Short mmCIF file of C-alpha atoms and ligand atoms in Angstrom, two decimals:
data_model
loop_
_atom_site.label_atom_id
_atom_site.label_comp_id
_atom_site.label_asym_id
_atom_site.label_seq_id
_atom_site.Cartn_x
_atom_site.Cartn_y
_atom_site.Cartn_z
CA UNK O 109 0.28 1.70 8.06
CA UNK O 110 -1.57 -1.59 7.65
CA UNK O 111 -1.89 -3.82 4.61
CA UNK O 112 -4.42 -6.66 4.44
CA UNK O 113 -3.80 -8.93 1.48
CA UNK O 114 -6.45 -11.43 0.37
CA UNK O 115 -5.13 -14.42 -1.56
CA UNK O 116 -5.67 -18.12 -2.31
CA UNK O 117 -1.90 -18.66 -2.05
CA UNK O 118 -0.79 -17.13 1.26
CA UNK O 119 2.48 -19.09 1.16
CA UNK O 120 3.56 -17.07 -1.88
CA UNK O 121 3.57 -13.98 0.34
CA UNK O 122 5.62 -15.24 3.27
CA UNK O 123 9.15 -14.65 2.07
CA UNK O 124 8.80 -11.27 0.32
CA UNK O 125 7.97 -9.53 3.59
CA UNK O 126 10.31 -11.49 5.85
CA UNK O 127 13.61 -9.86 4.91
CA UNK O 128 15.54 -6.64 4.79
CA UNK O 129 13.67 -3.33 4.71
CA UNK O 130 10.18 -4.86 4.73
CA UNK O 131 11.02 -6.98 7.76
CA UNK O 132 12.53 -4.00 9.56
CA UNK O 133 9.47 -1.84 8.86
CA UNK O 134 7.30 -4.45 10.55
CA UNK O 135 9.67 -4.91 13.50
CA UNK O 136 9.71 -1.16 14.06
CA UNK O 137 5.89 -1.23 14.07
CA UNK O 138 5.70 1.19 11.13
CA UNK O 139 4.07 -1.31 8.78
CA UNK O 140 1.77 -4.21 9.55
CA UNK O 141 1.24 -6.73 6.76
CA UNK O 142 -1.51 -9.31 7.27
CA UNK O 143 -2.19 -12.05 4.73
CA UNK O 144 -5.64 -13.67 4.61
CA UNK O 145 -6.41 -17.02 3.04
CA UNK O 146 -9.47 -16.56 0.82
CA UNK O 147 -10.29 -20.25 1.17
CA UNK O 148 -11.08 -19.69 4.87
CA UNK O 149 -14.07 -17.66 3.68
CA UNK O 150 -15.44 -20.27 1.27
CA UNK O 151 -18.71 -21.68 2.54
CA UNK O 152 -19.30 -24.69 0.31
CA UNK O 153 -18.16 -28.23 1.13
CA UNK O 154 -15.30 -28.23 -1.36
CA UNK O 155 -14.04 -24.84 -0.12
CA UNK O 156 -13.93 -23.72 -3.72
CA UNK O 157 -13.35 -20.07 -4.53
CA UNK O 158 -13.89 -20.17 -8.29
CA UNK O 159 -16.46 -21.30 -10.84
CA UNK O 160 -17.10 -21.56 -14.57
CA UNK O 161 -17.60 -18.31 -16.48
CA UNK O 162 -21.12 -17.29 -17.43
CA UNK O 163 -21.41 -17.21 -21.20
CA UNK O 164 -18.75 -19.88 -21.60
CA UNK O 165 -15.13 -19.49 -22.59
CA UNK O 166 -11.88 -20.65 -21.11
CA UNK O 167 -10.56 -20.13 -17.60
CA UNK O 168 -12.17 -20.16 -14.19
CA UNK O 169 -13.52 -17.03 -12.50
CA UNK O 170 -13.07 -16.23 -8.82
CA UNK O 171 -16.47 -16.05 -7.12
CA UNK O 172 -17.88 -13.05 -5.29
CA UNK O 173 -19.01 -14.93 -2.13
CA UNK O 174 -15.66 -15.64 -0.44
CA UNK O 175 -14.23 -12.23 -1.38
CA UNK O 176 -17.32 -10.45 -0.03
CA UNK O 177 -17.16 -12.40 3.24
CA UNK O 178 -13.46 -11.65 3.75
CA UNK O 179 -13.69 -7.98 2.75
CA UNK O 180 -16.73 -7.38 4.95
CA UNK O 181 -15.13 -9.15 7.93
CA UNK O 182 -12.14 -6.82 7.60
CA UNK O 183 -14.31 -3.73 7.08
CA UNK O 184 -16.14 -4.56 10.31
CA UNK O 185 -12.82 -4.14 12.15
CA UNK O 186 -11.49 -0.92 10.62
CA UNK O 187 -12.01 1.60 7.85
CA UNK O 188 -9.98 1.16 4.68
CA UNK O 189 -8.58 4.09 2.72
CA UNK O 190 -8.30 1.96 -0.39
CA UNK O 191 -9.37 -1.49 -1.55
CA UNK O 192 -6.97 -2.25 -4.37
CA UNK O 193 -7.39 -4.98 -6.98
CA UNK O 194 -4.12 -5.99 -8.64
CA UNK O 195 -5.01 -6.23 -12.33
CA UNK O 196 -3.17 -5.92 -15.65
CA UNK O 197 -5.85 -3.53 -16.89
CA UNK O 198 -5.44 -1.16 -13.91
CA UNK O 199 -3.36 2.03 -13.68
CA UNK O 200 0.31 1.20 -14.12
CA UNK O 201 2.16 1.50 -10.83
CA UNK O 202 4.68 4.33 -10.66
CA UNK O 203 6.49 6.33 -8.00
CA UNK O 204 3.74 8.96 -7.85
CA UNK O 205 1.14 6.30 -6.97
CA UNK O 206 3.56 4.72 -4.45
CA UNK O 207 4.16 8.11 -2.80
CA UNK O 208 0.45 8.81 -2.58
CA UNK O 209 -0.36 5.41 -1.07
CA UNK O 210 2.47 5.74 1.49
CA UNK O 211 0.45 8.47 3.24
CA UNK O 212 -2.58 6.20 3.82
CA UNK O 213 -3.51 4.31 6.98
CA UNK O 214 -5.20 1.04 5.98
CA UNK O 215 -5.01 -0.59 2.58
CA UNK O 216 -6.65 -3.83 1.47
CA UNK O 217 -5.24 -5.65 -1.55
CA UNK O 218 -7.08 -8.34 -3.54
CA UNK O 219 -5.12 -10.89 -5.56
CA UNK O 220 -6.79 -12.44 -8.57
CA UNK O 221 -6.11 -15.84 -10.14
CA UNK O 222 -7.15 -17.91 -13.13
CA UNK O 223 -9.13 -15.75 -15.58
CA UNK O 224 -9.66 -13.08 -12.92
CA UNK O 225 -12.41 -12.14 -10.45
CA UNK O 226 -16.17 -11.65 -10.88
CA UNK O 227 -16.70 -8.10 -12.18
CA UNK O 228 -19.16 -7.39 -9.36
CA UNK O 229 -16.36 -7.59 -6.77
CA UNK O 230 -14.64 -4.80 -8.67
CA UNK O 231 -17.83 -2.77 -9.04
CA UNK O 232 -18.96 -3.10 -5.43
CA UNK O 233 -15.81 -3.10 -3.28
CA UNK O 234 -12.72 -2.05 -5.20
CA UNK O 235 -11.67 1.63 -5.01
CA UNK O 236 -8.60 1.34 -7.18
CA UNK O 237 -7.03 -1.04 -9.71
CA UNK O 238 -3.28 -1.23 -10.12
CA UNK O 239 -1.13 -3.06 -12.68
CA UNK O 240 2.60 -3.58 -12.31
CA UNK O 241 3.19 -3.50 -16.06
CA UNK O 242 1.93 -4.51 -19.47
CA UNK O 243 2.34 -8.26 -19.12
CA UNK O 244 0.17 -10.95 -17.57
CA UNK O 245 1.20 -12.98 -14.51
CA UNK O 246 -0.56 -16.04 -13.13
CA UNK O 247 -1.74 -14.34 -9.97
CA UNK O 248 -1.91 -11.08 -8.06
CA UNK O 249 0.49 -12.16 -5.29
CA UNK O 250 3.76 -11.04 -6.86
CA UNK O 251 2.17 -7.75 -7.98
CA UNK O 252 0.84 -7.24 -4.42
CA UNK O 253 4.34 -7.85 -3.03
CA UNK O 254 5.78 -5.33 -5.50
CA UNK O 255 3.19 -2.74 -4.48
CA UNK O 256 3.67 -3.25 -0.73
CA UNK O 257 7.46 -3.01 -1.13
CA UNK O 258 7.33 0.15 -3.25
CA UNK O 259 4.94 1.83 -0.78
CA UNK O 260 6.46 0.66 2.52
CA UNK O 261 9.98 1.91 1.82
CA UNK O 262 8.53 5.40 1.40
CA UNK O 263 6.89 5.55 4.82
CA UNK O 264 8.94 7.94 7.01
CA UNK O 265 11.19 6.02 9.40
CA UNK O 266 11.45 2.85 7.32
CA UNK O 267 14.71 3.61 5.53
CA UNK O 268 17.63 4.36 7.84
CA UNK O 269 18.97 7.14 5.64
CA UNK O 270 15.92 9.24 4.84
CA UNK O 271 17.60 10.95 1.93
CA UNK O 272 18.28 7.69 0.17
CA UNK O 273 14.69 7.34 -1.08
CA UNK O 274 14.69 10.97 -2.18
CA UNK O 275 17.64 10.51 -4.54
CA UNK O 276 16.22 7.32 -6.09
CA UNK O 277 15.15 7.22 -9.71
CA UNK O 278 11.61 8.58 -10.37
CA UNK O 279 11.49 10.45 -7.06
CA UNK O 280 12.27 13.64 -8.98
CA UNK O 281 12.48 13.94 -12.75
CA UNK O 282 15.97 12.39 -12.88
CA UNK O 283 17.15 8.80 -12.82
CA UNK O 284 19.72 7.94 -10.15
CA UNK O 285 23.40 8.69 -10.84
CA UNK O 286 26.02 5.90 -11.24
CA UNK O 287 27.29 4.53 -7.91
CA UNK O 288 30.56 2.85 -6.89
CA UNK O 289 32.16 1.20 -3.88
CA UNK O 290 35.63 -0.20 -3.11
CA UNK O 291 38.02 -1.09 -4.68
CA UNK O 292 38.81 2.21 -6.41
CA UNK O 293 40.57 0.27 -9.17
CA UNK O 294 39.16 -3.04 -10.46
CA UNK O 295 41.47 -4.50 -13.08
CA UNK O 296 42.15 -1.04 -14.43
CA UNK O 297 38.49 0.05 -14.35
CA UNK O 298 38.70 3.12 -12.11
CA UNK O 299 36.12 4.92 -10.02
CA UNK O 300 35.75 8.54 -11.26
CA UNK O 301 38.37 10.70 -9.46
CA UNK O 302 35.82 13.24 -8.33
CA UNK O 303 34.19 10.68 -6.02
CA UNK O 304 37.52 10.20 -4.21
CA UNK O 305 38.14 13.94 -3.87
CA UNK O 306 36.10 14.46 -0.69
CA UNK O 307 34.74 17.67 -2.25
CA UNK O 308 31.04 17.44 -1.38
CA UNK O 309 29.74 20.27 -3.54
CA UNK O 310 31.67 19.10 -6.61
CA UNK O 311 30.49 15.54 -6.03
CA UNK O 312 26.89 16.74 -5.83
CA UNK O 313 27.35 18.65 -9.11
CA UNK O 314 28.91 15.61 -10.77
CA UNK O 315 26.07 13.36 -9.61
CA UNK O 316 23.51 15.81 -10.91
CA UNK O 317 25.27 16.01 -14.29
CA UNK O 318 25.54 12.23 -14.57
CA UNK O 319 21.90 11.76 -13.55
CA UNK O 320 20.90 14.29 -16.20
CA UNK O 321 22.99 12.57 -18.89
CA UNK O 322 21.58 9.18 -18.01
CA UNK O 323 18.02 10.50 -18.04
CA UNK O 324 18.50 12.24 -21.40
CA UNK O 325 19.86 9.03 -22.87
CA UNK O 326 17.50 6.48 -21.35
CA UNK O 327 14.31 8.28 -20.36
CA UNK O 328 14.02 11.66 -22.09
CA UNK O 329 10.27 11.43 -21.46
CA UNK O 330 10.93 12.16 -17.76
CA UNK O 331 12.49 15.57 -18.42
CA UNK O 332 10.00 18.40 -18.49
N1 LIG T 456 -7.76 -12.26 -17.72
C1 LIG T 456 -7.00 -11.21 -17.10
C2 LIG T 456 -5.66 -11.70 -16.55
C3 LIG T 456 -5.81 -12.67 -15.42
S1 LIG T 456 -4.27 -13.07 -14.73
C4 LIG T 456 -6.76 -10.11 -18.12
O1 LIG T 456 -6.58 -10.41 -19.27
O2 LIG T 456 -6.71 -8.93 -17.72
C5 LIG T 456 -4.74 -13.55 -13.11
C6 LIG T 456 -4.57 -12.48 -12.03
O3 LIG T 456 -3.18 -12.16 -11.90
C7 LIG T 456 -5.26 -11.17 -12.26
O4 LIG T 456 -6.60 -11.22 -11.85
C8 LIG T 456 -4.44 -10.22 -11.41
O5 LIG T 456 -4.86 -10.23 -10.05
C9 LIG T 456 -3.05 -10.81 -11.49
N2 LIG T 456 -2.19 -10.12 -12.47
C10 LIG T 456 -1.70 -10.64 -13.62
N3 LIG T 456 -0.93 -9.77 -14.27
C11 LIG T 456 -0.89 -8.65 -13.52
C12 LIG T 456 -0.24 -7.37 -13.67
N4 LIG T 456 0.49 -7.07 -14.72
N5 LIG T 456 -0.42 -6.46 -12.68
C13 LIG T 456 -1.19 -6.74 -11.62
N6 LIG T 456 -1.83 -7.92 -11.42
C14 LIG T 456 -1.68 -8.85 -12.35
#
């Protein structure tokens, strides 16, 4: 699977993909993540990518020209399943969307800045708009990193233990159960006996019960 991310701040996207699971996915050749500097596609002398808003008001607006040039250069090389604009007014990202996107081949992601991007970019090129939550960030880079992480870890072969993604919260209708590691006794705070019993079926039952309790308490909306 390939991600092409278009941004004015490529440096913001170096570290998030250079560690742990995301790094491994790229090393294994399962995911390719390519970051493009929008400024390379600016044609004016100042290499500017934004301008004043028509109709007045505060905040700069990202211009259509550089985005169009970058998007079209990429489209000339391959077909994209989705061109996603990260935007607070898009569909809120959830595990269902992440699962769906993890089956795609090529995804382009546009990061906005300032007041946002010229509406015509959204009308002409964008196939999907995704928000990472009801709050406003300064740019689309962190949201893009969140999206790429959530999607990449679901691609088969990325996680070492395939079942680990399946038992995660939101994968089914239950949140994840409580987890523990050594020591079995920390200053009198003990790990539940059942987890030390070695009895796999009973442990599975216990985990299911605990997951259910936690979901009922914290997220009853998830239970059908
Ligand atoms: N004026 C816009 C916010 C602009 S914030 C509005 O009110 O909707 C600048 C950019 O940051 C956006 O274009 C978007 O790309 C990104 N961004 C900010 N918050 C985001 C969120 N919650 N989810 C996804 N992208 C977000």
